[in-house]
Amino acid sequence: MRGMSETETSAPLLPILIYPNPVLRKTARPVTALDADDVRALVPSMFASMYKAPGIGLAANQIGSLLRVIVVDVAPKEQPAPIALINPEIIVKSGETATQEEGCLSIPDQYAEVTRPARVKVRYQDLNGMKKEIEAEGLLSACLQHEIDHLNGVLFVDYLSVLKRNMLLRKLAKAVREQKAR
Ligand code: NI
């Protein structure tokens, strides 16, 4: 998701794939113990790329990796609160919903209101392979759901009406064309 954080880190930046890159529609695969070194290298670069964008969440698909890894930080930039989630899985969703404006680093400068479960509980592994759970509401809840969707090839525009989605994607295509023409 797009956001205002801009904390600097020194890990190499990775280019963020832009819609309609087909990798954004792929399902990422579970991380195993054999992926430990790759994930350790990937996560700092994902944070660096997310902060640079600036964004508040990034999924591995968006930088061309198909490992189930997401990074999020919805805190103000003066007090960064980075969380890396390996194999994240929503285990509880509230029946109550909430609507928030969402954007996506892979669908730059396009925003729309998306309705999702208001609260979620997510199970994941941290970078040391420890099993953890996090309960979220508000922005963090929407952000976690948005990023976990990416791992399943789902984008926030999929929640919009066909009319709204087509309008937004046409605006994006036009902006990308103009960007390339420059
Ligand atoms: Ni996104």
mmCIF file of C-alpha atoms and ligand atoms in Angstrom:
data_model
loop_
_atom_site.group_PDB
_atom_site.id
_atom_site.type_symbol
_atom_site.label_atom_id
_atom_site.label_comp_id
_atom_site.label_asym_id
_atom_site.label_seq_id
_atom_site.Cartn_x
_atom_site.Cartn_y
_atom_site.Cartn_z
ATOM 1 C CA MET A 1 0.000 0.000 0.000
ATOM 2 C CA ARG A 2 1.078 3.539 -0.596
ATOM 3 C CA GLY A 3 1.927 5.815 2.334
ATOM 4 C CA MET A 4 4.073 8.574 3.735
ATOM 5 C CA SER A 5 6.908 6.747 5.497
ATOM 6 C CA GLU A 6 10.410 7.513 4.196
ATOM 7 C CA THR A 7 12.890 5.925 6.597
ATOM 8 C CA GLU A 8 16.294 5.362 4.973
ATOM 9 C CA THR A 9 18.043 2.004 4.947
ATOM 10 C CA SER A 10 21.157 0.875 3.101
ATOM 11 C CA ALA A 11 19.908 -2.402 1.554
ATOM 12 C CA PRO A 12 19.808 -2.461 -2.276
ATOM 13 C CA LEU A 13 16.593 -1.098 -3.766
ATOM 14 C CA LEU A 14 14.487 -3.346 -5.965
ATOM 15 C CA PRO A 15 12.362 -2.067 -8.843
ATOM 16 C CA ILE A 16 8.641 -2.374 -8.092
ATOM 17 C CA LEU A 17 6.621 -4.141 -10.781
ATOM 18 C CA ILE A 18 3.757 -2.132 -12.247
ATOM 19 C CA TYR A 19 0.337 -3.447 -13.329
ATOM 20 C CA PRO A 20 -0.274 -5.380 -15.640
ATOM 21 C CA ASN A 21 3.004 -7.245 -14.995
ATOM 22 C CA PRO A 22 1.921 -10.929 -14.912
ATOM 23 C CA VAL A 23 3.916 -11.696 -11.734
ATOM 24 C CA LEU A 24 1.353 -9.589 -9.854
ATOM 25 C CA ARG A 25 -1.278 -12.207 -10.750
ATOM 26 C CA LYS A 26 0.777 -15.226 -9.615
ATOM 27 C CA THR A 27 0.299 -17.085 -6.336
ATOM 28 C CA ALA A 28 3.440 -16.989 -4.201
ATOM 29 C CA ARG A 29 4.670 -20.236 -2.643
ATOM 30 C CA PRO A 30 5.270 -20.983 1.046
ATOM 31 C CA VAL A 31 8.731 -20.192 2.422
ATOM 32 C CA THR A 32 10.575 -23.249 3.753
ATOM 33 C CA ALA A 33 13.750 -23.608 5.828
ATOM 34 C CA LEU A 34 15.673 -23.932 2.532
ATOM 35 C CA ASP A 35 14.688 -20.351 1.653
ATOM 36 C CA ALA A 36 16.130 -18.866 4.869
ATOM 37 C CA ASP A 37 19.166 -17.208 3.221
ATOM 38 C CA ASP A 38 17.110 -15.829 0.333
ATOM 39 C CA VAL A 39 14.523 -14.382 2.710
ATOM 40 C CA ARG A 40 17.179 -12.803 4.926
ATOM 41 C CA ALA A 41 18.598 -11.028 1.866
ATOM 42 C CA LEU A 42 15.187 -10.130 0.468
ATOM 43 C CA VAL A 43 13.527 -8.565 3.518
ATOM 44 C CA PRO A 44 15.919 -5.593 4.061
ATOM 45 C CA SER A 45 15.652 -4.737 0.366
ATOM 46 C CA MET A 46 11.867 -4.978 0.534
ATOM 47 C CA PHE A 47 11.819 -2.553 3.484
ATOM 48 C CA ALA A 48 14.241 -0.178 1.724
ATOM 49 C CA SER A 49 12.164 -0.241 -1.473
ATOM 50 C CA MET A 50 8.916 0.232 0.451
ATOM 51 C CA TYR A 51 10.215 3.222 2.453
ATOM 52 C CA LYS A 52 11.767 4.791 -0.640
ATOM 53 C CA ALA A 53 8.524 4.587 -2.681
ATOM 54 C CA PRO A 54 7.139 5.651 -0.087
ATOM 55 C CA GLY A 55 4.706 2.946 0.928
ATOM 56 C CA ILE A 56 3.304 1.301 4.052
ATOM 57 C CA GLY A 57 3.374 -2.286 2.774
ATOM 58 C CA LEU A 58 5.016 -4.397 0.095
ATOM 59 C CA ALA A 59 4.594 -8.014 -0.984
ATOM 60 C CA ALA A 60 7.316 -10.155 -2.581
ATOM 61 C CA ASN A 61 5.366 -10.482 -5.874
ATOM 62 C CA GLN A 62 5.756 -6.740 -6.328
ATOM 63 C CA ILE A 63 9.530 -7.036 -6.599
ATOM 64 C CA GLY A 64 9.378 -10.201 -8.709
ATOM 65 C CA SER A 65 9.836 -12.864 -6.011
ATOM 66 C CA LEU A 66 7.243 -15.575 -5.512
ATOM 67 C CA LEU A 67 7.975 -16.306 -1.850
ATOM 68 C CA ARG A 68 5.210 -15.721 0.701
ATOM 69 C CA VAL A 69 6.791 -12.680 2.341
ATOM 70 C CA ILE A 70 5.289 -9.271 3.108
ATOM 71 C CA VAL A 71 6.629 -6.217 4.913
ATOM 72 C CA VAL A 72 4.496 -3.512 6.522
ATOM 73 C CA ASP A 73 5.004 -0.336 8.540
ATOM 74 C CA VAL A 74 1.977 1.858 9.160
ATOM 75 C CA ALA A 75 3.636 3.913 11.950
ATOM 76 C CA PRO A 76 4.632 7.578 11.551
ATOM 77 C CA LYS A 77 8.084 7.895 10.019
ATOM 78 C CA GLU A 78 9.576 9.370 13.218
ATOM 79 C CA GLN A 79 8.766 6.089 14.990
ATOM 80 C CA PRO A 80 9.193 3.290 12.435
ATOM 81 C CA ALA A 81 7.538 -0.018 13.361
ATOM 82 C CA PRO A 82 8.614 -2.416 10.612
ATOM 83 C CA ILE A 83 7.102 -5.911 10.611
ATOM 84 C CA ALA A 84 8.248 -8.672 8.235
ATOM 85 C CA LEU A 85 5.742 -11.513 7.940
ATOM 86 C CA ILE A 86 6.772 -14.860 6.471
ATOM 87 C CA ASN A 87 3.963 -17.196 5.349
ATOM 88 C CA PRO A 88 1.269 -14.840 6.687
ATOM 89 C CA GLU A 89 -2.205 -16.327 6.960
ATOM 90 C CA ILE A 90 -5.455 -14.698 8.088
ATOM 91 C CA ILE A 91 -6.890 -16.999 10.749
ATOM 92 C CA VAL A 92 -9.738 -14.791 12.042
ATOM 93 C CA LYS A 93 -11.752 -12.077 10.250
ATOM 94 C CA SER A 94 -14.389 -9.885 11.902
ATOM 95 C CA GLY A 95 -17.911 -9.949 10.492
ATOM 96 C CA GLU A 96 -17.937 -6.185 10.818
ATOM 97 C CA THR A 97 -16.420 -4.392 7.838
ATOM 98 C CA ALA A 98 -14.556 -1.115 7.385
ATOM 99 C CA THR A 99 -13.971 1.020 4.307
ATOM 100 C CA GLN A 100 -10.672 2.775 3.661
ATOM 101 C CA GLU A 101 -9.057 4.482 0.715
ATOM 102 C CA GLU A 102 -6.368 2.203 -0.700
ATOM 103 C CA GLY A 103 -3.588 2.627 -3.182
ATOM 104 C CA CYS A 104 -0.835 0.290 -4.352
ATOM 105 C CA LEU A 105 2.794 0.820 -5.344
ATOM 106 C CA SER A 106 2.121 -1.434 -8.363
ATOM 107 C CA ILE A 107 -0.855 0.736 -9.418
ATOM 108 C CA PRO A 108 0.781 4.122 -8.842
ATOM 109 C CA ASP A 109 -1.232 7.257 -8.065
ATOM 110 C CA GLN A 110 -4.631 5.540 -8.286
ATOM 111 C CA TYR A 111 -6.814 5.345 -5.189
ATOM 112 C CA ALA A 112 -10.211 3.879 -4.375
ATOM 113 C CA GLU A 113 -12.290 2.986 -1.348
ATOM 114 C CA VAL A 114 -12.193 -0.710 -0.478
ATOM 115 C CA THR A 115 -14.409 -2.498 2.052
ATOM 116 C CA ARG A 116 -12.833 -5.350 4.021
ATOM 117 C CA PRO A 117 -13.290 -7.093 7.379
ATOM 118 C CA ALA A 118 -12.577 -4.438 10.030
ATOM 119 C CA ARG A 119 -10.323 -6.653 12.175
ATOM 120 C CA VAL A 120 -8.123 -9.638 11.417
ATOM 121 C CA LYS A 121 -5.847 -12.006 13.274
ATOM 122 C CA VAL A 122 -2.829 -13.057 11.208
ATOM 123 C CA ARG A 123 -0.512 -15.977 11.930
ATOM 124 C CA TYR A 124 3.014 -15.769 10.487
ATOM 125 C CA GLN A 125 6.661 -16.594 11.084
ATOM 126 C CA ASP A 126 9.219 -13.942 11.895
ATOM 127 C CA LEU A 127 12.710 -13.813 10.366
ATOM 128 C CA ASN A 128 13.944 -16.353 12.920
ATOM 129 C CA GLY A 129 11.202 -18.808 11.994
ATOM 130 C CA MET A 130 9.309 -18.177 15.248
ATOM 131 C CA LYS A 131 5.524 -18.600 14.976
ATOM 132 C CA LYS A 132 3.696 -15.384 15.818
ATOM 133 C CA GLU A 133 0.219 -13.876 15.712
ATOM 134 C CA ILE A 134 -0.847 -10.300 15.301
ATOM 135 C CA GLU A 135 -4.301 -8.789 15.785
ATOM 136 C CA ALA A 136 -4.987 -5.689 13.750
ATOM 137 C CA GLU A 137 -7.658 -3.091 13.130
ATOM 138 C CA GLY A 138 -7.806 0.171 11.215
ATOM 139 C CA LEU A 139 -5.021 0.928 8.755
ATOM 140 C CA LEU A 140 -2.848 -2.031 9.797
ATOM 141 C CA SER A 141 -5.753 -4.433 9.257
ATOM 142 C CA ALA A 142 -6.425 -3.112 5.744
ATOM 143 C CA CYS A 143 -2.708 -3.095 4.952
ATOM 144 C CA LEU A 144 -2.164 -6.714 6.073
ATOM 145 C CA GLN A 145 -5.175 -7.877 4.052
ATOM 146 C CA HIS A 146 -4.010 -5.910 0.989
ATOM 147 C CA GLU A 147 -0.479 -7.382 1.161
ATOM 148 C CA ILE A 148 -1.630 -10.952 1.816
ATOM 149 C CA ASP A 149 -3.927 -10.574 -1.205
ATOM 150 C CA HIS A 150 -0.838 -9.796 -3.313
ATOM 151 C CA LEU A 151 0.625 -13.210 -2.374
ATOM 152 C CA ASN A 152 -2.512 -14.747 -3.897
ATOM 153 C CA GLY A 153 -2.368 -12.635 -7.062
ATOM 154 C CA VAL A 154 -5.232 -10.418 -5.873
ATOM 155 C CA LEU A 155 -5.146 -6.612 -6.258
ATOM 156 C CA PHE A 156 -7.280 -3.973 -4.536
ATOM 157 C CA VAL A 157 -8.919 -3.096 -7.858
ATOM 158 C CA ASP A 158 -10.495 -6.575 -7.855
ATOM 159 C CA TYR A 159 -12.860 -5.346 -5.097
ATOM 160 C CA LEU A 160 -14.211 -2.476 -7.206
ATOM 161 C CA SER A 161 -17.193 -2.541 -9.556
ATOM 162 C CA VAL A 162 -16.261 -3.341 -13.164
ATOM 163 C CA LEU A 163 -17.011 0.262 -14.097
ATOM 164 C CA LYS A 164 -14.777 1.755 -11.378
ATOM 165 C CA ARG A 165 -12.013 -0.761 -12.022
ATOM 166 C CA ASN A 166 -11.937 -0.102 -15.761
ATOM 167 C CA MET A 167 -11.900 3.637 -15.192
ATOM 168 C CA LEU A 168 -9.018 3.402 -12.739
ATOM 169 C CA LEU A 169 -6.988 1.032 -14.924
ATOM 170 C CA ARG A 170 -7.525 3.246 -17.974
ATOM 171 C CA LYS A 171 -6.194 6.227 -15.998
ATOM 172 C CA LEU A 172 -3.214 4.135 -14.939
ATOM 173 C CA ALA A 173 -2.470 3.009 -18.520
ATOM 174 C CA LYS A 174 -2.651 6.633 -19.685
ATOM 175 C CA ALA A 175 -0.292 7.794 -16.909
ATOM 176 C CA VAL A 176 2.178 4.984 -17.714
ATOM 177 C CA ARG A 177 2.086 5.897 -21.445
ATOM 178 C CA GLU A 178 2.717 9.564 -20.655
ATOM 179 C CA GLN A 179 5.532 8.621 -18.279
ATOM 180 C CA LYS A 180 7.179 6.546 -21.028
ATOM 181 C CA ALA A 181 6.742 9.311 -23.604
ATOM 182 C CA ARG A 182 8.662 11.754 -21.427
HETATM 183 NI NI NI B 1 -0.323 -3.212 -3.200
#
